[in-house]
C-alpha positions as a printed Julia matrix, in Angstrom:
327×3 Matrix{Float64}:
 190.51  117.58   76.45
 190.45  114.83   78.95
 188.78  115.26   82.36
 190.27  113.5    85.21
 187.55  111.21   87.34
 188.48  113.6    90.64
 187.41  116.84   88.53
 183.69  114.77   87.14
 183.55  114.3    90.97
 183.93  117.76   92.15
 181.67  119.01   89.77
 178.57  116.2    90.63
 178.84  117.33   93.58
 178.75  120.71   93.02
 175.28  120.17   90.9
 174.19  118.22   94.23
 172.95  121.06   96.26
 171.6   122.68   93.03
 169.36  119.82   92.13
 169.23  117.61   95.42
 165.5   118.44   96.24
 164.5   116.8    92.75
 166.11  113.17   93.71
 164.0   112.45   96.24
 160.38  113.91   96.02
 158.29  111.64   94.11
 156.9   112.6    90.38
 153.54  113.38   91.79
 154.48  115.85   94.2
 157.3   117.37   91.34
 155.46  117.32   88.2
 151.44  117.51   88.97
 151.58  119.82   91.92
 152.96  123.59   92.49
 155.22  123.68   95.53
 153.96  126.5    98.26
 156.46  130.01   98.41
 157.12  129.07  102.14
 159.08  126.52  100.45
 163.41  126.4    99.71
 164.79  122.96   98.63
 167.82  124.17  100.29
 166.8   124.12  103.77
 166.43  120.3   103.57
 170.02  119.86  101.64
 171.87  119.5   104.47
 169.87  117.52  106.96
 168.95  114.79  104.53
 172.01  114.68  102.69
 173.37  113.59  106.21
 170.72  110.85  105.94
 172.0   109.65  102.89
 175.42  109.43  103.95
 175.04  107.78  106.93
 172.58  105.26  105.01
 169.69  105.92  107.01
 166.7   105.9   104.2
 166.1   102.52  102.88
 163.61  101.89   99.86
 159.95  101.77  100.43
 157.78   98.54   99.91
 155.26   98.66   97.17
 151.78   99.94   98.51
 148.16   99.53   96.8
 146.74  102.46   97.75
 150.27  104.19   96.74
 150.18  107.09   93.66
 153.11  108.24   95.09
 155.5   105.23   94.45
 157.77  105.25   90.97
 157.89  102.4    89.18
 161.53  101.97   88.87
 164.23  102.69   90.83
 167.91  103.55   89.45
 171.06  102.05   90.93
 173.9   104.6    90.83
 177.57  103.98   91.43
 179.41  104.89   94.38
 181.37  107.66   91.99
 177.98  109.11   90.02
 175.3   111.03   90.79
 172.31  111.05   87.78
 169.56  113.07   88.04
 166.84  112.94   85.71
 163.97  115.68   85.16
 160.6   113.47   85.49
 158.11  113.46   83.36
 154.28  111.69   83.62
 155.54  109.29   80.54
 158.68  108.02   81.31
 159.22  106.43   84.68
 161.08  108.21   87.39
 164.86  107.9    88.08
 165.34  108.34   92.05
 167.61  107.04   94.37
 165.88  105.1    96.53
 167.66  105.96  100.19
 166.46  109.59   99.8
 163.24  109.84   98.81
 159.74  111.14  100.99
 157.78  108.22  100.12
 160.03  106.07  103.29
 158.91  108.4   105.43
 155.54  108.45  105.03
 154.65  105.19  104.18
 156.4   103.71  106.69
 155.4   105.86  109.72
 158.73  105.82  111.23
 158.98  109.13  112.19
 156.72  112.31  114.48
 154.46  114.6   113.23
 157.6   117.04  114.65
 159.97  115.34  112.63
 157.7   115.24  109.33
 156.64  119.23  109.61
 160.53  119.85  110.9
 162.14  118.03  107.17
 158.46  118.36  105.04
 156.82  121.74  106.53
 157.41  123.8   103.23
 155.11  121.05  100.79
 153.02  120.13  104.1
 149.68  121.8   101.92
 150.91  120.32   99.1
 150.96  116.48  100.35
 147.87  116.99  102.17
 145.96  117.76   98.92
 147.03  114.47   97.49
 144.98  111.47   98.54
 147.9   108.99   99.88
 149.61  111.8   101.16
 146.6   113.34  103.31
 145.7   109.42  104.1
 149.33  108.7   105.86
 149.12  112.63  107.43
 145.94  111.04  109.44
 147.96  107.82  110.53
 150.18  110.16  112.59
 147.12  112.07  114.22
 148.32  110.44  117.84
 151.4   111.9   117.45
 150.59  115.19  117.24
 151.38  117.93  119.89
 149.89  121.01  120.64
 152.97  122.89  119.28
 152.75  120.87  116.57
 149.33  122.02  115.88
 150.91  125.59  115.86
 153.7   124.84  113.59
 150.69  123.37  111.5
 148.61  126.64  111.45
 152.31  128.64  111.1
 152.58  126.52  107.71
 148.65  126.3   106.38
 147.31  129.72  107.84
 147.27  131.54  104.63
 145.46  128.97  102.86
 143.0   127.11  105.44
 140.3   127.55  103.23
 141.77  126.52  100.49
 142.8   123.11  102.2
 139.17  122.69  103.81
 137.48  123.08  100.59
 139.87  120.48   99.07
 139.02  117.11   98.84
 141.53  115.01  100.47
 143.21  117.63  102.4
 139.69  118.43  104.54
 139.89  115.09  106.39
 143.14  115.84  108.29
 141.81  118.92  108.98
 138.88  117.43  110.73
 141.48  115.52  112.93
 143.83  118.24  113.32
 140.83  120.42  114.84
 139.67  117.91  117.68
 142.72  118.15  118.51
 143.12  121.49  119.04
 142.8   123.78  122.33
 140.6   126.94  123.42
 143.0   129.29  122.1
 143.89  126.91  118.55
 140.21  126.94  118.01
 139.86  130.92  118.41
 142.49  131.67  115.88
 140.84  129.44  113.17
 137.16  131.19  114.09
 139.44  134.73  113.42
 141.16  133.17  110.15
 137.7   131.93  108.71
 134.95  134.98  110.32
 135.32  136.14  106.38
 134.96  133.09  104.63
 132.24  130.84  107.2
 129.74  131.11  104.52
 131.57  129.81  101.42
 133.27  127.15  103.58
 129.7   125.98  105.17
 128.12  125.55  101.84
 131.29  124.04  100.01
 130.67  119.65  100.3
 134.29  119.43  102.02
 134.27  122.75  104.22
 131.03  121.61  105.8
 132.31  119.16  107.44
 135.84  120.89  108.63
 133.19  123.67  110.41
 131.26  120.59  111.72
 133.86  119.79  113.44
 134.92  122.53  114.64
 131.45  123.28  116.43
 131.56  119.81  117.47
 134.42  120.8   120.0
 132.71  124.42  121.5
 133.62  125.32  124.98
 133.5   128.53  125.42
 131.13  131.81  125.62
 133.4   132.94  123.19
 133.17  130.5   120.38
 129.56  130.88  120.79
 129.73  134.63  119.99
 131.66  134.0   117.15
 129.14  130.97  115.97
 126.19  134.07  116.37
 128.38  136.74  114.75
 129.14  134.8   111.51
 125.68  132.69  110.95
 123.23  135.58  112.32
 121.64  137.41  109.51
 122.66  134.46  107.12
 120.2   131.43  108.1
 118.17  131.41  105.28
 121.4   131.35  102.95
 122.7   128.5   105.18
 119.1   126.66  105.23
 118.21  126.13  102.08
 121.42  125.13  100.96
 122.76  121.31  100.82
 125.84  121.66  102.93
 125.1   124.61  104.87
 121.81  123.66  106.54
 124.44  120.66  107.99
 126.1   123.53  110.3
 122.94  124.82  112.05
 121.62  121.75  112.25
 125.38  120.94  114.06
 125.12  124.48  115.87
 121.35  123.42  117.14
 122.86  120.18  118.26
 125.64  121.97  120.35
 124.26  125.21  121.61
 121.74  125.36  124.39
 118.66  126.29  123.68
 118.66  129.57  125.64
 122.01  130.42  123.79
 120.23  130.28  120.39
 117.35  132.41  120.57
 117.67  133.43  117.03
 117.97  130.11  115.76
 114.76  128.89  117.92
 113.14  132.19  115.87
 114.3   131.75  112.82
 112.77  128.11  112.46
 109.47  128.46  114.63
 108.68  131.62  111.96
 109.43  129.55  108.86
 109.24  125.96  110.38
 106.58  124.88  107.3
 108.78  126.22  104.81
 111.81  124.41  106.1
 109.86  121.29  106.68
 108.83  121.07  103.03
 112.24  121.59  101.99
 115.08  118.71  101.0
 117.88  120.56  102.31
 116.41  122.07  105.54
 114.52  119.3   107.05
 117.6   118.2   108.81
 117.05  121.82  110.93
 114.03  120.89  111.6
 114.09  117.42  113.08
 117.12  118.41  114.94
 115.31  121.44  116.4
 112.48  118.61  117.46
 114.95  116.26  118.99
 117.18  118.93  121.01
 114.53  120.94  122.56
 113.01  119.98  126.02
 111.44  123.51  126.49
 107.41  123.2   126.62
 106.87  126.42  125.6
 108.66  126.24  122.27
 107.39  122.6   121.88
 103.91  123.96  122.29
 104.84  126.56  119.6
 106.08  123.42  116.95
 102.61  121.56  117.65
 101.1   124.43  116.72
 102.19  125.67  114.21
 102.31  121.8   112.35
  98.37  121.31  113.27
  97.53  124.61  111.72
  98.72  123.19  108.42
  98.23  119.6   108.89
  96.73  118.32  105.82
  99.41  120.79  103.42
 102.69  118.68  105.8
 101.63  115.51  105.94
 100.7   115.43  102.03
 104.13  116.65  101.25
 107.24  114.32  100.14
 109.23  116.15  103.06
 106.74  117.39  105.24
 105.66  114.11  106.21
 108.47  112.69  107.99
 108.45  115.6   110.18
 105.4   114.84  111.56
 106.4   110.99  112.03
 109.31  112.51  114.17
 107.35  114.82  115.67
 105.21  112.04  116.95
 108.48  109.84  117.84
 109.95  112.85  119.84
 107.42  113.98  121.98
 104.84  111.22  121.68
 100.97  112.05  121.37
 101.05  115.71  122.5
């Protein structure tokens, strides 16, 4: 039976809205990654089919640093529409006016825009390393609803994205940006998971940051709530003794009385540790009260000779001696 050229038409583009989503996010998003459940190809059908038809999208330049560029690019007719499953051995067939990759790697459009036609893979692009590297480039862009739309998108799996490897650096940007109230919701999102996320090599820093930007009596409660009881977990481990040395560095002394404690009581043990020697030599550096100065001295001359013999030990008394000079 012969099919007449208007029928092949109506039924491409009938396939179009069933299939559209595939044409124009790249292989590595497609094929490596899972797409989050927040996600429905059909909500970005009709806005960015209106891109392609008003020939908006033009084809992005080649890029070093780029895994998410195809190798090839397929010309269609005006009257087809071919749409090829990809695969990670054969190169990818995409037209090259609708595709992500313009977007991002040219920076031509908001944060707003990008969470407005990308929101539903935003955790997904973040996790790669070219995507999370072009989320950062549009860190001045950002707005503080934008930073809610963020959380509205990555809420249910912050920790998941602070623990991950690329994705924790836009994080890091994403929370100096943030306001009072911004920063309270991620202390209530993580108050169950501060621990794991301290001693993890990526969360460290994403909790580093966000101590950096304390304001408030409030964020200090929540700093004591979720680290008091826990210090010698956090001390003696390789990323988590980098949060109370951060909380040290950012908390008044009078605000921390069971931090000052906690490393006056065990200050040889910590000293003679890899990991916890950080505490210590912050704890030197950031406290001007004589009293609990008075308390350090002490309690380093009573064990002088076992400190200054020790691989660790002994650069806490050389910093000792830097900080507060011949005592």
């Amino acid at each position: 039976m012969c099919i007449s050229p208007n029928h092949r038409m109506k039924q491409s583009n009938k396939s179009l809205s069933s299939t559209f989503i595939n044409s124009f996010l790249p292989n590595s998003l497609l094929h490596d990654l899972s797409f989050d459940s927040s996600f429905s190809p059909d909500d970005l059908n009709t806005s960015t089919s209106t891109q392609y038809s008003k020939g908006k999208f033009h084809p992005p330049k080649p890029h070093q640093y780029s895994d998410l560029l195809v190798s090839h690019y397929y010309k269609p007719s005006q009257d087809s529409f071919i749409v090829t499953q990809p695969t990670k051995k054969t190169s990818e067939v995409v037209f090259p006016k609708m595709n992500i990759e313009h977007d991002v790697l040219n920076y031509n459009i908001s944060f707003t825009a990008f969470l407005n036609s990308y929101g539903g893979i935003l955790s997904t692009i973040m996790k790669k390393n070219i995507g999370s590297r072009y989320l950062q480039k549009m860190i001045d862009t950002i707005s503080s609803n934008d930073i809610n739309l963020f959380f509205y998108f990555t809420s249910k799996n912050i920790k998941e994205l602070m623990c991950n490897q690329y994705a924790n650096y836009f994080i890091q940007k994403i929370i100096s940006k943030c306001n009072y109230s911004q920063r309270i919701f991620l202390y209530s999102k993580l108050k169950y998971d501060f621990i794991s996320i301290a001693k993890n090599i990526c969360g460290t820093h994403c909790l580093q940051a966000l101590i950096e930007n304390i304001s408030s009596q409030q964020e200090e409660n929540f700093i004591f709530h979720m680290t008091h009881g826990h210090l010698n977990e956090f001390a003696f481990d390789a990323n988590g003794s980098h949060v109370i040395k951060k909380i040290i560095e950012k908390i008044a002394e009078r605000k921390r009385e069971y931090i000052n404690q906690f490393v006056l009581t065990n200050i040889i043990k910590l000293s003679k540790n890899a990991n916890s020697i950080c505490i210590v030599k912050q704890f030197i550096t950031c406290n001007k009260d004589e009293r609990i100065k008075a308390q350090i001295i002490l309690s380093l001359a009573n064990n002088i000779f076992d400190i200054t013999q020790d691989l660790y030990g002994n650069y806490v008394v050389q910093h000792l001696i830097e900080a507060f000079g011949y005592y």
